[in-house]
Amino acid sequence: MKRTVLFVLLSTASILGMLWFSSFGTISYSLGEIFEILIGNSSGTASSIYLNLRLPRLLVAFLIGSGLAVGGNGLQLTLKNPLADPYIIGISAGASFGAVLSLFLREVSRLDLNMNTLAFAFALFSSFLTYTISRRGGRIPITTLVLSGVIVSFLFNAAVTFLVVFAWRNVITLHFWSLGSLSGATWNDVFKLTPVIFAQYGIFAVIHRKMVIMAAGEEHAITVGVRPELLKFLVFFTVSIVSAVAVSTAGLIGFVGLVIPHMIRLAFGADSKLNLPATALLGGLFLVICDTFARTLFQPTELPIGAVTALVGAPVFIFLLRSKEVAKDG
């Protein structure tokens, strides 16, 4: 009963929070004005700005936050690693390399390749490389998978450093992208993200019970009929696709997939039926809040959203770690 009430409160906070935080910005809106715009009773420049700039950015923030949080939850359960998140498999480093490569090619050869496309391609390639390196005789040892992700990240980060030396004129642009930004979010991004995020949620909803069983150990999972290697591959592949799309859309945004699953497990437990939807809601709301601070705190200057998530997420994560230690000591 307590969890149900908490979930209802979280759902209500997510809906009202999205509307409220969308009212802040260079142009401010009252909740009444937003309601009039959404039901089509308002027109003009302010209405156009909200519908074509503010609203798609809000939805992109919520979708990416939700997707990263759900992905992090799936990885932490399946890999039985509390520090696992969508970037542990080398996706961020691969995406960074793709972005730098597009700038480098534009600088040295005038070959204008889309940054988002290359970031997406190399994000997928890096996750495939991590999976291939960690595969041992048809099995994917969890420790090997994590270490492979670290190795792949170092490899691509080294390549990024090498290319940046030659494309130094674009370092500022690259640095801003590497910390994430939703400033260019459009309805096309919403349409691109929606099916991918919902597909991940649907898949994880079906296999959630098996992921919880995996969190108790592979040996236990095998005894109850779960196929660990198939489950790890499915989770790994799904998270890779979602993370690649998210990174190619908004750059690198950390801490969402790491912190949010811990908060939800403390409140709802890992085996609760409300765990997955609560993770999706809180992850989305968290990134909406961070993006609001990013675009309004120092107007007209905009902060990289990844810097905001780190500033908010790091203290929260430290608090969660300390709380768990205190609980264990008690």
Short mmCIF file of C-alpha atoms in Angstrom, two decimals:
data_model
loop_
_atom_site.label_atom_id
_atom_site.label_comp_id
_atom_site.label_asym_id
_atom_site.label_seq_id
_atom_site.Cartn_x
_atom_site.Cartn_y
_atom_site.Cartn_z
CA MET A 1 0.00 0.00 0.00
CA LYS A 2 2.83 2.36 0.91
CA ARG A 3 4.57 1.68 -2.40
CA THR A 4 1.35 2.28 -4.33
CA VAL A 5 0.83 5.65 -2.66
CA LEU A 6 4.46 6.56 -3.32
CA PHE A 7 4.08 5.61 -6.98
CA VAL A 8 0.92 7.71 -7.34
CA LEU A 9 2.76 10.66 -5.82
CA LEU A 10 5.70 10.11 -8.18
CA SER A 11 3.38 9.91 -11.19
CA THR A 12 1.59 13.10 -10.20
CA ALA A 13 4.89 14.87 -9.52
CA SER A 14 6.20 13.82 -12.94
CA ILE A 15 3.21 15.21 -14.83
CA LEU A 16 2.89 18.43 -12.85
CA GLY A 17 6.66 18.82 -12.65
CA MET A 18 7.06 18.64 -16.42
CA LEU A 19 4.41 21.32 -16.91
CA TRP A 20 5.81 23.54 -14.17
CA PHE A 21 9.46 23.31 -15.24
CA SER A 22 8.48 24.00 -18.85
CA SER A 23 7.19 27.39 -17.72
CA PHE A 24 10.70 28.65 -16.95
CA GLY A 25 12.99 30.17 -19.54
CA THR A 26 13.76 33.30 -21.51
CA ILE A 27 10.01 33.53 -22.04
CA SER A 28 8.03 32.56 -18.94
CA TYR A 29 4.60 30.95 -19.03
CA SER A 30 1.97 30.48 -16.37
CA LEU A 31 0.43 27.03 -15.98
CA GLY A 32 -2.81 28.49 -17.29
CA GLU A 33 -1.08 29.74 -20.44
CA ILE A 34 0.55 26.36 -20.96
CA PHE A 35 -2.80 24.62 -20.64
CA GLU A 36 -4.36 26.99 -23.19
CA ILE A 37 -1.50 26.35 -25.61
CA LEU A 38 -1.72 22.58 -25.24
CA ILE A 39 -5.48 22.45 -25.93
CA GLY A 40 -5.09 24.75 -28.93
CA ASN A 41 -6.79 27.83 -27.52
CA SER A 42 -3.74 30.05 -27.86
CA SER A 43 -1.77 31.31 -30.85
CA GLY A 44 0.95 33.80 -31.60
CA THR A 45 4.71 33.97 -31.14
CA ALA A 46 4.72 32.80 -27.52
CA SER A 47 2.58 29.80 -28.38
CA SER A 48 4.78 28.93 -31.36
CA ILE A 49 7.94 29.14 -29.26
CA TYR A 50 6.47 26.82 -26.64
CA LEU A 51 5.18 24.24 -29.13
CA ASN A 52 8.22 24.22 -31.43
CA LEU A 53 11.08 24.81 -29.01
CA ARG A 54 10.16 24.37 -25.34
CA LEU A 55 7.83 21.33 -25.60
CA PRO A 56 10.03 19.11 -27.83
CA ARG A 57 13.03 19.87 -25.62
CA LEU A 58 10.99 18.91 -22.54
CA LEU A 59 9.89 15.63 -24.12
CA VAL A 60 13.41 14.78 -25.35
CA ALA A 61 14.77 15.37 -21.84
CA PHE A 62 12.11 13.12 -20.32
CA LEU A 63 12.59 10.36 -22.91
CA ILE A 64 16.38 10.31 -22.61
CA GLY A 65 16.28 10.44 -18.81
CA SER A 66 13.76 7.63 -18.75
CA GLY A 67 15.71 5.51 -21.23
CA LEU A 68 19.04 5.91 -19.45
CA ALA A 69 17.53 5.19 -16.03
CA VAL A 70 15.71 2.06 -17.19
CA GLY A 71 18.85 0.92 -19.03
CA GLY A 72 21.00 1.44 -15.95
CA ASN A 73 18.51 -0.49 -13.83
CA GLY A 74 18.59 -3.40 -16.26
CA LEU A 75 22.38 -3.51 -16.35
CA GLN A 76 22.73 -3.29 -12.57
CA LEU A 77 20.32 -6.17 -12.04
CA THR A 78 21.57 -8.40 -14.84
CA LEU A 79 25.28 -7.82 -14.24
CA LYS A 80 24.82 -7.77 -10.46
CA ASN A 81 26.97 -4.65 -10.41
CA PRO A 82 25.71 -1.58 -8.51
CA LEU A 83 28.05 0.68 -10.50
CA ALA A 84 26.82 -0.43 -13.92
CA ASP A 85 25.17 2.14 -16.15
CA PRO A 86 24.66 2.53 -19.91
CA TYR A 87 28.16 3.96 -20.35
CA ILE A 88 30.00 1.11 -18.67
CA ILE A 89 30.06 -0.77 -21.99
CA GLY A 90 32.14 1.90 -23.71
CA ILE A 91 29.28 3.69 -25.47
CA SER A 92 30.23 7.19 -24.32
CA ALA A 93 33.81 6.86 -25.47
CA GLY A 94 32.75 5.47 -28.84
CA ALA A 95 30.23 8.26 -29.35
CA SER A 96 32.87 10.86 -28.42
CA PHE A 97 35.22 9.42 -31.00
CA GLY A 98 32.51 9.56 -33.67
CA ALA A 99 31.82 13.21 -32.86
CA VAL A 100 35.51 14.15 -32.89
CA LEU A 101 36.04 12.24 -36.13
CA SER A 102 33.32 14.24 -37.86
CA LEU A 103 34.99 17.48 -36.72
CA PHE A 104 38.40 16.21 -37.71
CA LEU A 105 37.30 15.20 -41.22
CA ARG A 106 35.58 18.55 -41.66
CA GLU A 107 38.79 20.29 -40.58
CA VAL A 108 41.33 18.42 -42.70
CA SER A 109 39.37 17.33 -45.77
CA ARG A 110 36.22 19.48 -45.85
CA LEU A 111 34.25 16.23 -45.72
CA ASP A 112 31.06 17.23 -43.93
CA LEU A 113 29.70 14.11 -42.21
CA ASN A 114 26.84 14.43 -39.76
CA MET A 115 28.13 14.41 -36.18
CA ASN A 116 25.05 12.66 -34.77
CA THR A 117 25.26 9.89 -37.38
CA LEU A 118 28.93 9.15 -36.70
CA ALA A 119 28.39 9.36 -32.94
CA PHE A 120 25.58 6.82 -33.22
CA ALA A 121 27.62 4.50 -35.46
CA PHE A 122 30.65 4.46 -33.19
CA ALA A 123 28.52 4.15 -30.05
CA LEU A 124 27.11 0.93 -31.49
CA PHE A 125 30.54 -0.20 -32.68
CA SER A 126 32.11 0.34 -29.26
CA SER A 127 29.39 -1.66 -27.52
CA PHE A 128 29.79 -4.45 -30.11
CA LEU A 129 33.55 -4.39 -29.53
CA THR A 130 33.07 -4.64 -25.76
CA TYR A 131 30.72 -7.59 -26.18
CA THR A 132 33.07 -9.37 -28.60
CA ILE A 133 36.15 -8.92 -26.41
CA SER A 134 34.37 -10.20 -23.30
CA ARG A 135 32.87 -13.27 -24.97
CA ARG A 136 34.51 -16.50 -23.79
CA GLY A 137 33.36 -19.76 -25.33
CA GLY A 138 29.75 -18.71 -25.67
CA ARG A 139 29.69 -17.09 -22.22
CA ILE A 140 29.96 -13.47 -21.10
CA PRO A 141 31.62 -13.37 -17.66
CA ILE A 142 30.34 -10.30 -15.83
CA THR A 143 33.77 -9.19 -14.60
CA THR A 144 35.25 -9.60 -18.07
CA LEU A 145 32.40 -7.58 -19.58
CA VAL A 146 32.97 -4.69 -17.19
CA LEU A 147 36.74 -4.73 -17.72
CA SER A 148 36.25 -4.93 -21.48
CA GLY A 149 34.09 -1.82 -21.30
CA VAL A 150 36.86 -0.01 -19.41
CA ILE A 151 39.46 -1.10 -21.98
CA VAL A 152 37.32 0.00 -24.92
CA SER A 153 36.70 3.34 -23.21
CA PHE A 154 40.45 3.91 -22.75
CA LEU A 155 41.05 2.96 -26.38
CA PHE A 156 38.53 5.41 -27.80
CA ASN A 157 39.49 8.14 -25.32
CA ALA A 158 43.09 7.84 -26.50
CA ALA A 159 41.91 8.12 -30.10
CA VAL A 160 39.84 11.20 -29.16
CA THR A 161 42.90 12.85 -27.60
CA PHE A 162 44.92 12.14 -30.72
CA LEU A 163 42.33 13.65 -33.07
CA VAL A 164 41.66 16.69 -30.87
CA VAL A 165 45.29 17.71 -31.27
CA PHE A 166 44.66 18.11 -35.00
CA ALA A 167 41.15 19.56 -34.72
CA TRP A 168 41.94 22.02 -31.94
CA ARG A 169 39.80 24.79 -33.38
CA ASN A 170 36.67 22.84 -32.51
CA VAL A 171 37.63 21.85 -28.98
CA ILE A 172 35.06 24.21 -27.42
CA THR A 173 32.25 22.77 -29.54
CA LEU A 174 33.41 19.25 -28.78
CA HIS A 175 33.72 19.95 -25.05
CA PHE A 176 30.16 21.28 -24.87
CA TRP A 177 28.86 18.26 -26.79
CA SER A 178 30.84 15.83 -24.61
CA LEU A 179 29.01 17.15 -21.54
CA GLY A 180 25.60 16.96 -23.17
CA SER A 181 23.15 19.53 -24.48
CA LEU A 182 19.47 19.57 -25.39
CA SER A 183 19.54 23.02 -26.95
CA GLY A 184 18.92 21.71 -30.46
CA ALA A 185 16.09 19.31 -29.58
CA THR A 186 13.32 19.12 -32.19
CA TRP A 187 10.17 17.13 -32.84
CA ASN A 188 12.24 14.88 -35.12
CA ASP A 189 14.28 13.91 -32.07
CA VAL A 190 11.08 13.13 -30.17
CA PHE A 191 9.87 10.89 -33.01
CA LYS A 192 13.29 9.22 -33.21
CA LEU A 193 13.56 8.54 -29.49
CA THR A 194 9.98 7.49 -28.69
CA PRO A 195 9.87 4.06 -30.39
CA VAL A 196 13.33 3.12 -29.12
CA ILE A 197 12.64 4.13 -25.52
CA PHE A 198 9.24 2.43 -25.49
CA ALA A 199 10.70 -0.72 -27.07
CA GLN A 200 13.32 -0.92 -24.30
CA TYR A 201 10.64 -0.45 -21.66
CA GLY A 202 8.45 -3.15 -23.21
CA ILE A 203 11.32 -5.65 -23.42
CA PHE A 204 12.43 -4.98 -19.85
CA ALA A 205 8.84 -5.23 -18.61
CA VAL A 206 8.66 -8.75 -20.07
CA ILE A 207 12.02 -9.91 -18.68
CA HIS A 208 12.05 -7.90 -15.43
CA ARG A 209 11.41 -10.92 -13.26
CA LYS A 210 14.31 -12.76 -14.89
CA MET A 211 16.60 -9.78 -14.31
CA VAL A 212 15.67 -9.78 -10.62
CA ILE A 213 16.47 -13.49 -10.47
CA MET A 214 19.83 -12.81 -12.16
CA ALA A 215 20.62 -10.28 -9.44
CA ALA A 216 20.59 -13.20 -6.97
CA GLY A 217 23.35 -14.96 -8.92
CA GLU A 218 23.80 -16.87 -12.17
CA GLU A 219 23.80 -20.27 -10.48
CA HIS A 220 20.43 -19.59 -8.91
CA ALA A 221 19.12 -18.26 -12.21
CA ILE A 222 20.09 -21.44 -14.04
CA THR A 223 18.36 -23.63 -11.47
CA VAL A 224 15.04 -21.83 -12.04
CA GLY A 225 15.24 -22.01 -15.81
CA VAL A 226 16.74 -18.62 -16.71
CA ARG A 227 19.35 -18.57 -19.49
CA PRO A 228 21.93 -16.06 -18.20
CA GLU A 229 23.91 -15.60 -21.42
CA LEU A 230 20.83 -15.00 -23.55
CA LEU A 231 19.46 -12.57 -20.96
CA LYS A 232 22.76 -10.66 -20.75
CA PHE A 233 22.93 -10.37 -24.52
CA LEU A 234 19.34 -9.11 -24.75
CA VAL A 235 19.85 -6.50 -22.04
CA PHE A 236 23.25 -5.50 -23.42
CA PHE A 237 21.96 -5.12 -26.98
CA THR A 238 18.84 -3.19 -25.95
CA VAL A 239 20.73 -0.77 -23.71
CA SER A 240 23.35 -0.26 -26.43
CA ILE A 241 20.73 0.81 -28.97
CA VAL A 242 18.98 3.18 -26.55
CA SER A 243 22.22 4.69 -25.30
CA ALA A 244 23.56 5.15 -28.82
CA VAL A 245 20.41 7.01 -29.88
CA ALA A 246 20.46 9.12 -26.71
CA VAL A 247 24.14 10.00 -27.03
CA SER A 248 23.87 10.87 -30.72
CA THR A 249 20.90 13.13 -29.91
CA ALA A 250 22.07 14.99 -26.82
CA GLY A 251 25.72 14.11 -26.24
CA LEU A 252 27.06 12.46 -23.12
CA ILE A 253 24.86 12.67 -20.03
CA GLY A 254 26.11 10.80 -16.99
CA PHE A 255 24.77 9.79 -13.57
CA VAL A 256 21.15 9.29 -14.68
CA GLY A 257 21.56 5.57 -15.31
CA LEU A 258 23.72 5.20 -12.20
CA VAL A 259 21.86 7.12 -9.49
CA ILE A 260 18.15 6.76 -10.34
CA PRO A 261 18.00 2.92 -10.14
CA HIS A 262 19.54 3.04 -6.66
CA MET A 263 16.97 5.58 -5.48
CA ILE A 264 14.08 3.52 -6.84
CA ARG A 265 15.35 0.25 -5.32
CA LEU A 266 15.61 1.94 -1.93
CA ALA A 267 12.03 3.20 -2.21
CA PHE A 268 10.30 0.31 -4.00
CA GLY A 269 12.67 -2.67 -3.88
CA ALA A 270 14.17 -4.48 -6.89
CA ASP A 271 11.43 -7.11 -7.15
CA SER A 272 8.43 -4.75 -7.03
CA LYS A 273 6.15 -4.53 -10.07
CA LEU A 274 6.35 -0.76 -9.65
CA ASN A 275 10.16 -0.73 -9.93
CA LEU A 276 10.30 -0.35 -13.71
CA PRO A 277 7.64 2.35 -14.23
CA ALA A 278 8.94 4.26 -11.20
CA THR A 279 12.47 4.18 -12.64
CA ALA A 280 11.20 5.49 -15.97
CA LEU A 281 9.23 8.32 -14.34
CA LEU A 282 11.95 9.45 -11.94
CA GLY A 283 14.67 9.23 -14.60
CA GLY A 284 12.63 11.40 -16.95
CA LEU A 285 11.72 13.92 -14.26
CA PHE A 286 15.31 14.10 -13.02
CA LEU A 287 16.66 15.03 -16.45
CA VAL A 288 13.85 17.55 -17.02
CA ILE A 289 14.81 19.26 -13.74
CA CYS A 290 18.51 19.24 -14.61
CA ASP A 291 17.83 20.63 -18.09
CA THR A 292 15.72 23.41 -16.60
CA PHE A 293 18.64 24.45 -14.40
CA ALA A 294 21.03 24.13 -17.34
CA ARG A 295 19.08 26.56 -19.53
CA THR A 296 17.85 29.02 -16.90
CA LEU A 297 20.45 29.30 -14.14
CA PHE A 298 22.77 31.67 -16.01
CA GLN A 299 20.57 33.06 -18.76
CA PRO A 300 21.30 33.69 -21.57
CA THR A 301 24.32 31.39 -21.14
CA GLU A 302 23.41 27.71 -21.12
CA LEU A 303 25.24 25.11 -19.05
CA PRO A 304 26.03 21.64 -20.43
CA ILE A 305 23.38 19.36 -18.97
CA GLY A 306 25.95 16.67 -18.19
CA ALA A 307 27.66 19.07 -15.80
CA VAL A 308 24.37 19.67 -14.00
CA THR A 309 23.56 15.95 -13.70
CA ALA A 310 27.04 15.38 -12.27
CA LEU A 311 26.71 18.23 -9.75
CA VAL A 312 23.32 16.91 -8.62
CA GLY A 313 23.98 13.20 -9.04
CA ALA A 314 27.35 12.94 -7.31
CA PRO A 315 26.20 14.20 -3.88
CA VAL A 316 23.02 12.09 -4.14
CA PHE A 317 25.06 9.00 -4.94
CA ILE A 318 27.45 9.67 -2.07
CA PHE A 319 24.46 10.03 0.26
CA LEU A 320 23.01 6.74 -1.02
CA LEU A 321 26.32 4.97 -0.47
CA ARG A 322 26.61 6.37 3.04
CA SER A 323 22.99 5.40 3.80
CA LYS A 324 23.64 1.82 2.73
CA GLU A 325 26.80 1.66 4.84
CA VAL A 326 24.94 3.01 7.87
CA ALA A 327 22.16 0.48 7.27
CA LYS A 328 24.70 -2.34 7.12
CA ASP A 329 26.53 -1.16 10.20
CA GLY A 330 23.24 -0.97 12.06
#
